[in-house]
XYZ file of C-alpha atoms in Angstrom:
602
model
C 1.812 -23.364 -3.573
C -1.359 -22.326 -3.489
C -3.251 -20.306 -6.247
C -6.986 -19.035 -5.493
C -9.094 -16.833 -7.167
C -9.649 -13.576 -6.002
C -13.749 -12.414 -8.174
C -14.008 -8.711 -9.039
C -17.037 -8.162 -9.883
C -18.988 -5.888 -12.913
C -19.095 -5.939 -16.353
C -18.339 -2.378 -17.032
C -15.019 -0.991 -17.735
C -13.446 2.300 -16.755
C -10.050 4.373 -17.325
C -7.209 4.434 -15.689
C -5.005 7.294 -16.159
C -1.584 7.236 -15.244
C 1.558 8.988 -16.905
C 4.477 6.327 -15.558
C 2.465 3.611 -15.999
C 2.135 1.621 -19.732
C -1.114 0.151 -18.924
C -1.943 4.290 -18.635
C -0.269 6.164 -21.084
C -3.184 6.548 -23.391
C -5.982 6.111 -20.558
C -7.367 3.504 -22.925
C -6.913 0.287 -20.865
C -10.291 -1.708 -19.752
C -10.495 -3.126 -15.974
C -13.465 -4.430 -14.174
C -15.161 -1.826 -12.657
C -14.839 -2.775 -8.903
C -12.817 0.075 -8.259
C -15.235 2.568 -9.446
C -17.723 1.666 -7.134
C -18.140 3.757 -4.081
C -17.403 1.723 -0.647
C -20.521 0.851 2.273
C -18.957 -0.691 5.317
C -20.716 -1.835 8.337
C -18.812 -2.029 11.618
C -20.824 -4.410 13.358
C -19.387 -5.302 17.298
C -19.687 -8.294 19.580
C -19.491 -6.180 22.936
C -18.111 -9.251 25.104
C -17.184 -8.691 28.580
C -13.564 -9.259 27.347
C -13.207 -6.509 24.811
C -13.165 -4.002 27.576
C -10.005 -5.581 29.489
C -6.997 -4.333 29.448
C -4.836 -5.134 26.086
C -1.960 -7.323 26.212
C 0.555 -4.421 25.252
C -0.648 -2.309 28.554
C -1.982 0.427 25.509
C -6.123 0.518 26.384
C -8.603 -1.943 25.930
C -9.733 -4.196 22.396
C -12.762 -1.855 22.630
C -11.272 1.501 22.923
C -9.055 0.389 19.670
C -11.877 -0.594 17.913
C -13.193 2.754 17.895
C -9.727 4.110 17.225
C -9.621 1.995 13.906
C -13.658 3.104 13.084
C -12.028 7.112 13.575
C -8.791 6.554 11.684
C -10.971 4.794 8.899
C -13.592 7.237 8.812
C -11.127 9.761 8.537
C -9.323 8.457 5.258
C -13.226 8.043 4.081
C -13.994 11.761 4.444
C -10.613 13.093 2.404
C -10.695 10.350 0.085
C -13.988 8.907 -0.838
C -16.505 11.653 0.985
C -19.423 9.783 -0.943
C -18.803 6.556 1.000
C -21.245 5.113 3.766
C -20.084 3.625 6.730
C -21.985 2.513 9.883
C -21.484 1.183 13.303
C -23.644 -1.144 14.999
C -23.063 -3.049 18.722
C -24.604 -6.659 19.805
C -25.167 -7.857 22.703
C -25.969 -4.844 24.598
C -29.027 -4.495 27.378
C -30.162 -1.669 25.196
C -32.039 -1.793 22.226
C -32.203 0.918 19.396
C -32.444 -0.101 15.839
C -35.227 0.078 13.013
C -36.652 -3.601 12.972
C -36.718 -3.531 17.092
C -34.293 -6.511 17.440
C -33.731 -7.258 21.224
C -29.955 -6.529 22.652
C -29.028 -4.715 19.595
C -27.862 -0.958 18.877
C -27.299 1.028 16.022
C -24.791 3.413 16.959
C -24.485 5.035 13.712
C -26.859 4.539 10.767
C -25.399 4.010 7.260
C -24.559 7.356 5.651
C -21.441 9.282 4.488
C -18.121 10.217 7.049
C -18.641 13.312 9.214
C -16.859 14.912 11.502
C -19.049 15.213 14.567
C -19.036 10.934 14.127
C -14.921 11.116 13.947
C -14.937 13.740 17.351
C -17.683 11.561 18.895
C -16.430 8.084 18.222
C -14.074 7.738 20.805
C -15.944 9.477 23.959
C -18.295 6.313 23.682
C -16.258 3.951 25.709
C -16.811 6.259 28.620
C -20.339 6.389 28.551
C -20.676 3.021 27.180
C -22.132 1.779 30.707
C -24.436 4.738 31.076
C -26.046 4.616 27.590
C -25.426 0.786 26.406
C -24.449 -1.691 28.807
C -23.198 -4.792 28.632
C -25.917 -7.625 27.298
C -25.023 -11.342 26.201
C -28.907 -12.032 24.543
C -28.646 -11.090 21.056
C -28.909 -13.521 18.606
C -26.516 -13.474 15.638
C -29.076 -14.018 12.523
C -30.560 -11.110 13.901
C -27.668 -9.106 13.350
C -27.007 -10.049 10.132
C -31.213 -9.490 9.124
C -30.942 -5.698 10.122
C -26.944 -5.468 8.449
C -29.524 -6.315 5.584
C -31.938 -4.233 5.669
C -30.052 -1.522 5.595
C -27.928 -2.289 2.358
C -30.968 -3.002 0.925
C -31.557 0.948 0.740
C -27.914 1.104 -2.136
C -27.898 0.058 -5.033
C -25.684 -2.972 -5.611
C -24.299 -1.664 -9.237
C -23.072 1.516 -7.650
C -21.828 0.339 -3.740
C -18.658 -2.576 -2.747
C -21.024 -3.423 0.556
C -19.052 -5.075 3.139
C -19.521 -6.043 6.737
C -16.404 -6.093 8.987
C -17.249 -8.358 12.249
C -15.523 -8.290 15.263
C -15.950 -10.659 18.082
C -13.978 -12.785 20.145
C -16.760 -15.709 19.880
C -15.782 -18.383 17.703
C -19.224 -20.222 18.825
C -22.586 -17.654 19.191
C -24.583 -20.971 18.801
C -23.688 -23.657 20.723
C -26.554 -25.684 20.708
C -29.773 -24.010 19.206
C -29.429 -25.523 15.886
C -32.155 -23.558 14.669
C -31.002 -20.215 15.342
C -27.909 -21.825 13.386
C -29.800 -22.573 10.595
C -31.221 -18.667 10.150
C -27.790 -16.998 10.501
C -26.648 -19.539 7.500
C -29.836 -18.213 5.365
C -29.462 -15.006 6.215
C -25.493 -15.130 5.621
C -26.633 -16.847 2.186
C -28.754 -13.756 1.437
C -26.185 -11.331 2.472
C -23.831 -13.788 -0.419
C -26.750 -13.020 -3.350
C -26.906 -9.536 -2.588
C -23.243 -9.274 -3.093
C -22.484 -8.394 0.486
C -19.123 -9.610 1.810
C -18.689 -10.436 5.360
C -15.355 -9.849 6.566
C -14.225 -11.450 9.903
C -12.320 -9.959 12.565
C -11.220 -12.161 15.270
C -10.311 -10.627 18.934
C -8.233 -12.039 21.762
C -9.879 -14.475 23.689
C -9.280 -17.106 26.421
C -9.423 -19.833 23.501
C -8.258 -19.962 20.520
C -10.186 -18.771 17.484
C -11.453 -21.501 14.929
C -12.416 -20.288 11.963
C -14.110 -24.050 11.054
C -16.780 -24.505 14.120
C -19.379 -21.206 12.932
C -17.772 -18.635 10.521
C -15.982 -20.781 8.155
C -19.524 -21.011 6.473
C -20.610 -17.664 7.148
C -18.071 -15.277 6.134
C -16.849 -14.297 2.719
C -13.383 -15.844 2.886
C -10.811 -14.032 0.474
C -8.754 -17.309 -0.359
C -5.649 -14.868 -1.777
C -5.197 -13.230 1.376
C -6.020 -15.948 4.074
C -2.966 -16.988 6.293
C -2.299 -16.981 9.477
C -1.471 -13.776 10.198
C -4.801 -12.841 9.388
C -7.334 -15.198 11.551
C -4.473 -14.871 14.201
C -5.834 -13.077 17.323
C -2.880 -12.354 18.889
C -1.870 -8.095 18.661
C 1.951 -8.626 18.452
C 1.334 -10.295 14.768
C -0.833 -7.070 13.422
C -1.931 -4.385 14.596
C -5.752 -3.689 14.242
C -5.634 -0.530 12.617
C -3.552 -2.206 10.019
C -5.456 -4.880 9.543
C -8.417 -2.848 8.432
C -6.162 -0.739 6.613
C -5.379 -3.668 4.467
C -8.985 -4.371 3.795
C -9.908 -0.217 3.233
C -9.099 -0.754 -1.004
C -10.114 -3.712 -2.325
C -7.287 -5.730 -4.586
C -7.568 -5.586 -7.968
C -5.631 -6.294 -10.806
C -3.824 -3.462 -12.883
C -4.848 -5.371 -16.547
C -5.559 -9.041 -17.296
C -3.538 -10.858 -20.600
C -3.095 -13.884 -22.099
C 0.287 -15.828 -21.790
C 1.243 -17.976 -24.810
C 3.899 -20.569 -24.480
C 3.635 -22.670 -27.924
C 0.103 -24.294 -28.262
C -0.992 -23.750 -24.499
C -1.999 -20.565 -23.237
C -2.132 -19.231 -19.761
C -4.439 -16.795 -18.187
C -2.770 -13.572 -16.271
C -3.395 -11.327 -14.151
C -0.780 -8.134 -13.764
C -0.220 -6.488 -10.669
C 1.445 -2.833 -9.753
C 2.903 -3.937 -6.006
C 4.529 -0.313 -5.649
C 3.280 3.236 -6.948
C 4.247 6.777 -6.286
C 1.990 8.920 -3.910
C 1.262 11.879 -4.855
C -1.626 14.707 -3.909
C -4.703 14.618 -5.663
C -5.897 16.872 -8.441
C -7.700 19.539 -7.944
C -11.260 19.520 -9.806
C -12.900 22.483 -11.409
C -16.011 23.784 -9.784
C -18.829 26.326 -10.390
C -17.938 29.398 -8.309
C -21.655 30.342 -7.548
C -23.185 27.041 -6.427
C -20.067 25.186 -5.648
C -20.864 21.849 -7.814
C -18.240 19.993 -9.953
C -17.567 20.806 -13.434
C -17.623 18.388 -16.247
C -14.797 19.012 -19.147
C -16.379 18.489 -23.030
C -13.530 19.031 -26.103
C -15.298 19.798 -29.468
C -13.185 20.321 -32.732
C -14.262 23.475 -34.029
C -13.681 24.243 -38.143
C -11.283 26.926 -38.516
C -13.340 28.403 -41.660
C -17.038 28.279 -40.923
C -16.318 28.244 -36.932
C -19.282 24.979 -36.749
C -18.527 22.020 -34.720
C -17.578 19.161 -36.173
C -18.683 15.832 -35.500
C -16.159 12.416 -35.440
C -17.651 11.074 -38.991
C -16.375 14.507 -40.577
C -12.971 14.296 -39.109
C -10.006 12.321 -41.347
C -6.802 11.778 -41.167
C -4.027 11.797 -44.031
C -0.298 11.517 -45.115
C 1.533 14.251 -47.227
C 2.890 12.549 -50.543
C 4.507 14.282 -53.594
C 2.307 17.730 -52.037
C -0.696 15.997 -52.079
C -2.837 14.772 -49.138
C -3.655 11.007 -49.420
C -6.243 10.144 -46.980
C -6.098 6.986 -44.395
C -8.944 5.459 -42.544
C -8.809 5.950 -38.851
C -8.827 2.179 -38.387
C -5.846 1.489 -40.825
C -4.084 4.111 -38.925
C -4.872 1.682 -35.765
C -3.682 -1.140 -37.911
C -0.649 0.325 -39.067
C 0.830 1.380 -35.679
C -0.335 -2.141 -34.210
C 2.100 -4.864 -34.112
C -0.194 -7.608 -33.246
C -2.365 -8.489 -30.660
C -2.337 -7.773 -26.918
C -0.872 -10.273 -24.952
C 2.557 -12.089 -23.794
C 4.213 -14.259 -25.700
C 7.250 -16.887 -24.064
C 10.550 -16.591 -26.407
C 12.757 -19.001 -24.496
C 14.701 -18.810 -21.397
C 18.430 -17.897 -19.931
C 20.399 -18.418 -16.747
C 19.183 -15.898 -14.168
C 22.647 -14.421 -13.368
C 21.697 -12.913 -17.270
C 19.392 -10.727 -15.209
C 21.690 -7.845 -14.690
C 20.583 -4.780 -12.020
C 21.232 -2.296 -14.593
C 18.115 -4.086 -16.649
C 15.751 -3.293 -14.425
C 14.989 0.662 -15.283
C 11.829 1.256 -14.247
C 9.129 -0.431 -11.510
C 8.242 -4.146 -12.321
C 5.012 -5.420 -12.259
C 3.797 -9.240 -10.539
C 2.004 -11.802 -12.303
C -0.626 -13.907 -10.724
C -2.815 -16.882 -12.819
C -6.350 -16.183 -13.784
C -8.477 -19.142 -14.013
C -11.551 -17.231 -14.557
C -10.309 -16.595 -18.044
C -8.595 -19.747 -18.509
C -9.581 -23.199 -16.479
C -6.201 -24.531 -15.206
C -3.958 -21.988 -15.406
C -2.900 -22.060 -11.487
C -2.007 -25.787 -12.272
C 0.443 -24.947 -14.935
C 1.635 -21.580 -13.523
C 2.856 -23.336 -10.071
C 4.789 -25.671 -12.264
C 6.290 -23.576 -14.656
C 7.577 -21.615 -11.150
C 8.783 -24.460 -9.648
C 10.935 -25.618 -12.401
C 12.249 -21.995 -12.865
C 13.798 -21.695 -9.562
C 14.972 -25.186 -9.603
C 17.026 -24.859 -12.564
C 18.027 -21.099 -11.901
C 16.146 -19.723 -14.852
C 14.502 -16.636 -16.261
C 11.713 -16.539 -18.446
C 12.465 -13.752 -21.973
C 8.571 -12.561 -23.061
C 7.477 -10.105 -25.465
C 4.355 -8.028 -23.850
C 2.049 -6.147 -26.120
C 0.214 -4.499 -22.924
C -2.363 -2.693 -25.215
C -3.992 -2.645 -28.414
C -1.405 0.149 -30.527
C 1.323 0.213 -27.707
C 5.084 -0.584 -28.101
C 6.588 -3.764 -27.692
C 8.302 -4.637 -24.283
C 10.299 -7.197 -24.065
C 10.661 -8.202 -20.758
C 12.534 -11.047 -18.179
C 10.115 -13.352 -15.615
C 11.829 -13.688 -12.395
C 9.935 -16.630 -9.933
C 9.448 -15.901 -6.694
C 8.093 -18.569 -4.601
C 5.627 -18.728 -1.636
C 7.000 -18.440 1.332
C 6.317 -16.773 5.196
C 7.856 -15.142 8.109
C 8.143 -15.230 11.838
C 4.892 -13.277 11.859
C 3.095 -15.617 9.119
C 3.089 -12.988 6.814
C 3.004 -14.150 3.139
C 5.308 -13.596 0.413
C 2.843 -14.791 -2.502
C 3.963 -17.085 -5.124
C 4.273 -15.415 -8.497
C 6.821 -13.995 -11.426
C 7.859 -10.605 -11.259
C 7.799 -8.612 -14.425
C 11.292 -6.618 -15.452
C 11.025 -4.725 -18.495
C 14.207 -5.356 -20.556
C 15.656 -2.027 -21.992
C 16.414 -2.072 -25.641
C 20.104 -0.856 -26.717
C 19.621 2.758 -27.338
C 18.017 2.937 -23.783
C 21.661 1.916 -22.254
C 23.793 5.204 -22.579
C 27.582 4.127 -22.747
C 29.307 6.611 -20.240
C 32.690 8.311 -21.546
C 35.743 7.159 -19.428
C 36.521 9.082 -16.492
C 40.309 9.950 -15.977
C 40.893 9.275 -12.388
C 43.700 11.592 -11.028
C 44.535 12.389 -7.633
C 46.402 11.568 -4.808
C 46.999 7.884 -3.702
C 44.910 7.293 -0.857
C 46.926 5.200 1.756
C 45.672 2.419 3.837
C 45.144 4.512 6.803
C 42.294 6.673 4.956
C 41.121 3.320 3.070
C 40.203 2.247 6.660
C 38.690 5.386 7.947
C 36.768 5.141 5.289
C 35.395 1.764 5.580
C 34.953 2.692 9.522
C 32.749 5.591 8.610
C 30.687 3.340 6.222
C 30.350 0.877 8.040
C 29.066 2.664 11.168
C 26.302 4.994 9.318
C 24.596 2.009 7.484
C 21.395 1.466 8.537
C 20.428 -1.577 8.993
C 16.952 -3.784 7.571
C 16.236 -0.062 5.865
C 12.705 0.333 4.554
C 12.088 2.787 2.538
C 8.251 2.609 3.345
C 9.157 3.956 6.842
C 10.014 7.417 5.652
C 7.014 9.519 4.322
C 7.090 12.132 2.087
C 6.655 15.422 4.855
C 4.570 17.561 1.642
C 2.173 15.445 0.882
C 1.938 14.321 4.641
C 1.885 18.676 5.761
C -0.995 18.330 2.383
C -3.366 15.208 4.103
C -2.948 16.809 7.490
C -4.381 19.873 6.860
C -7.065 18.831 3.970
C -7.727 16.047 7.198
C -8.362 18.977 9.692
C -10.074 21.786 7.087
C -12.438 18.784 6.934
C -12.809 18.583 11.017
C -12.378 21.612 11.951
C -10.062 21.784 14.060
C -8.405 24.813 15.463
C -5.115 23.934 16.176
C -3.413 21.410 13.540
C -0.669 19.826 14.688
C 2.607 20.107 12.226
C 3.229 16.116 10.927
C 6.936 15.019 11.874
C 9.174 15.329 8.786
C 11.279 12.178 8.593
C 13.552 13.220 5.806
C 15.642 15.793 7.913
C 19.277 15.198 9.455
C 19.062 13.214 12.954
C 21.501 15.243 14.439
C 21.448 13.769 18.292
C 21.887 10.108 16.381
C 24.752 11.486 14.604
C 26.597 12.820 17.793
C 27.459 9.128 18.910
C 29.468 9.464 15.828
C 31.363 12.502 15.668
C 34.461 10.558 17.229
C 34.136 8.923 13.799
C 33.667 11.748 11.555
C 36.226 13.447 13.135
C 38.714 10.499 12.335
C 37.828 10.200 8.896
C 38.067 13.917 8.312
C 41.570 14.352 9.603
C 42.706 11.549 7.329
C 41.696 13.445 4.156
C 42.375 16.927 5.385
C 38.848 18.588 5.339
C 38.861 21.697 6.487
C 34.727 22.223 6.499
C 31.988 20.054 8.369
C 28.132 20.295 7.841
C 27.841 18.698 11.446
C 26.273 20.728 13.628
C 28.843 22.907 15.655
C 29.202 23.245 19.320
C 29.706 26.911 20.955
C 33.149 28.970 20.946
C 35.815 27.896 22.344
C 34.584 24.010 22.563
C 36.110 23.070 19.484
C 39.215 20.628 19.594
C 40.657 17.967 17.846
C 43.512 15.949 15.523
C 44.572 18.458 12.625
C 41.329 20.033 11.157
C 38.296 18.736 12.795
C 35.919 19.135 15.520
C 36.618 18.082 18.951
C 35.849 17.865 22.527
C 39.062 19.469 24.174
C 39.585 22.847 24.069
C 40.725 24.953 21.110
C 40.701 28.161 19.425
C 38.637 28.763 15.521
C 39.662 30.439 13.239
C 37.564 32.472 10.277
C 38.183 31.490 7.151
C 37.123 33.244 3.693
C 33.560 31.908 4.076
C 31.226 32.798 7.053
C 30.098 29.058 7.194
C 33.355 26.749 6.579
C 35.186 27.630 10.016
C 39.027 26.140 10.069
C 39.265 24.845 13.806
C 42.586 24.003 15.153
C 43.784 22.665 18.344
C 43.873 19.562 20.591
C 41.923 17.276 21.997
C 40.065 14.095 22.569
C 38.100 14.204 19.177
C 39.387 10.813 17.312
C 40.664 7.749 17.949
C 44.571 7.199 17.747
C 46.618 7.051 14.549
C 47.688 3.313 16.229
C 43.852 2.146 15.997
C 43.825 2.717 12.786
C 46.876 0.874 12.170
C 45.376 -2.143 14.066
C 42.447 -2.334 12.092
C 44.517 -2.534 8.799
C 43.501 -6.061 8.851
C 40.080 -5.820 9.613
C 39.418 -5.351 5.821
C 36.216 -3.105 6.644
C 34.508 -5.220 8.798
C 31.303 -3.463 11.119
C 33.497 -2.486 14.005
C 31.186 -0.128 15.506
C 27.281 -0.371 15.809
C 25.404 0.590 12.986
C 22.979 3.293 13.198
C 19.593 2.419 14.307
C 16.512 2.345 11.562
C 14.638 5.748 11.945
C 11.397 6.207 10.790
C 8.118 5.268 11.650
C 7.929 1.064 11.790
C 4.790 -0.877 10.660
């Protein structure tokens, strides 16, 4: 295993705010203020005769997606982070437009802030990419990278994350004109000094793409999240849009601790893999010029009505009727327990680890060298052992300076990857440990009923079995509000006349439930319902064994509510009391195909 260092740069902190989070709950805890920064991304394009063939999946060409990635991108820019710059600029074209007069090379769009004429525009330039560009194969790289320059030199590096994302199918632009070699590595090393990451791209080509003959020594190589999966060129791995979706936020960690296990210490970094999405506040702005307001809290005295300033403000205890007054900072002491950190207690078997222990979202650890030299050494090892010897770590976390103590379990998870070389990192999950008044003991439940014979047992397990979906993922069902919210924020901000209504996932899938009435219908006649929520059929089609729906013909009858009807009558609607007796020794087993995964994949 692998651990590499991942920089964020700044020395400033700033304040994250976040209710479910402990690292939040005050808004007091210090990051490095990456995240703060607004975003300037150039799209810069190596127009190759082969980016306008047809794809491999049939779908358009590399080109046309291209552009589809720079609109969807652009898009999330304009609702999200309006303040951004982005830019688009194409080498190796016969046409020349750009401010140092570079041969071959055109600036489609200069860097400024997401519009929505660039988002309509974006994609008509394919078809008039002959007309207006044409295809060129003179530029020279260094070039490229001089005038990617020139025009970050305009931001200010404190304020802007500038990035470059190349695409090219050209593992090689200098085969053997060392010297133009030798300027795109200075100019590349320039790019490095002004904080300017170059982030690489690589499109199908006849070839294969090597990193190691040109770019290995030119690009800004994230060592945490190079694999295969993304240097491979192939689209069936990843698709492009996601691909730059991964790189639209940059990574960074949640809070950064030390780790103490006896005399050795361990830097950490702390991760938050999942959070909840929810809509954006609204901000308060000035009716009559439409600018942003900025919130200011004063303490006013109740007496005089003056405002008072921090050095007159105090805080006491009541004792005996008197008020004894307390320093704010042995206030801070007194609610302090000690320091922040994490501190190793021992260890236990991981079947300790019960599922009923993990109560709220877990967090990842990752090793920080940049705080202390050699902690990705240790960390790996301390992993290894762990999952050779079935163990979990016991820690007590002080997250924050004045926050409660957690103690919490440190499961290993080790590095591994999947068919499509996507990587599981290596790390230790987090799981805060409840303390015994969080576990409410639930009053016993007197269980009275019916006996439920085998025949209904089996239904039942029938009827499970068939509506499980299988390899569910809960990340391919959106939540429709805040989807209906984006989609019209995302066309108030285009314009656009008619918005179309964003599928909601969450509702019944009727027509995938039909396949399974024969099912339903089974399982309902064993326990004697007399009510459905399926979706009826029209009078007169009803049918089936005892009180169900069926597909013979029958006659319904109203009962005392207008939307339980009792149906009664025969027909084809469930399979045989003797099929059920057959299966008696089936024990449950998946008899019947389970339903398909709905929802949109990745």
């Amino acid at each position: 295993m692998d651990f590499e260092e991942e920089h964020v740069g700044g020395d400033d902190i700033e304040e994250i705010q976040d209710g479910e989070d402990i690292f939040g709950e005050d808004a007091d805890i210090s990051v490095h203020d990456a995240g703060s920064k607004k975003d300037a991304v150039i799209f810069l394009v190596d127009c190759k005769k082969t980016l306008f063939d047809m794809d491999q999946d049939g779908q358009g060409t590399v080109f046309s997606k291209i552009l589809s990635a720079f609109s969807s991108f652009m898009k999330a820019k304009i609702i999200s982070s309006p303040d951004d710059r982005i830019g688009m600029i194409f080498y190796n074209t016969k046409s020349t437009n750009n401010q140092l007069k570079f041969n071959n090379i055109t600036e489609i769009y200069k860097l400024d802030g997401p519009s929505a004429d660039i988002i309509k525009n974006c994609l008509k330039i394919e078809q008039n990419f002959e007309k207006d560009y044409q295809l060129g194969n003179n530029a020279h790289f260094h070039e490229c990278l001089w005038l990617c320059n020139h025009e970050f030199k305009e931001l200010d590096k404190n304020k802007f994350n500038m990035r470059i994302f190349l695409f090219t199918p050209d593992d090689l632009p200098y085969f053997k004109d060392q010297n133009a070699r030798s300027s795109a590595l200075k100019y590349a090393k320039q790019l490095k000094d002004a904080d300017v990451q170059i982030e690489l791209f690589p499109l199908p080509s006849q070839n294969e793409f090597k990193i190691a003959r040109f770019y290995g020594e030119i690009i800004t190589i994230d060592l945490d999240e190079v694999n295969n999966a993304v240097l491979d060129t192939s689209t069936k791995i990843m698709d492009l849009h996601q691909r730059i979706k991964q790189k639209e936020f940059k990574k960074r960690a949640l809070n950064r601790l030390i780790m103490d296990i006896d005399d050795i210490k361990i830097g950490l970094k702390i991760y938050c893999l999942v959070n909840k999405a929810k809509k954006p506040t609204g901000k308060p702005l000035d009716r009559r010029y439409n600018q942003q307001l900025k919130k200011k809290a004063q303490f006013i005295d109740e007496e005089t009505g003056q405002a008072l300033f921090p050095q007159q403000i105090s805080t006491h205890l009541i004792l005996g009727n008197e008020k004894i007054a307390i320093p704010k900072e042995y206030m801070a002491k007194i609610k302090g327990f000690e320091k922040p950190g994490m501190t190793l207690i021992g260890f236990k078997s991981s079947s300790a680890l019960k599922d009923y222990h993990n109560y709220r979202a877990s967090y990842f650890l990752y090793p920080d060298d940049e705080h202390v030299n050699g902690s990705s050494q240790f960390f790996d090892a301390l992993i290894q052992q762990m999952i050779l010897k079935e163990k979990i770590g016991i820690v007590r976390l002080v997250p924050k300076q004045g926050s409660q103590v957690r103690f919490c379990a440190l499961l290993p998870q080790a590095e591994q990857y999947d068919e499509n070389h996507f990587q599981t990192p290596p790390g230790l999950h987090l799981i805060f440990l409840p303390y015994a008044d969080d576990i409410r003991g639930l009053s016993s439940v007197k269980q009275e009923g019916a006996d439920i014979t085998r025949q209904t047992l089996n239904a039942a397990k029938i009827l499970v079995n068939a509506l499980t979906i299988q390899d569910f993922d809960c990340s391919n069902f959106e939540d429709p509000s805040i989807q209906k919210f984006y989609t019209y924020l995302q066309g108030l901000a285009l314009q656009e006349q008619n918005i179309e209504e964003p599928e909601d996932l969450l509702q019944p899938d009727f027509k995938g439930m039909e396949k399974y009435r024969d099912i339903v219908n089974l399982f309902m006649s064993n326990v004697s319902l007399e009510c459905s929520n399926m979706p009826s059929r029209s009078k007169g089609q009803a049918g089936g064994r005892g009180r169900g729906r069926g597909r013979g013909k029958g006659k319904q009858e109203e009962s005392d509510s207008d939307d339980c009807p009792k149906i009664k009558g025969k027909g084809r609607g469930s399979t045989s009391k003797q099929k059920i007796e057959e299966e008696d020794s089936l024990e449950g087993e998946e008899i019947y195909q389970p339903v398909k995964k709905r929802g949109r994949g990745r």
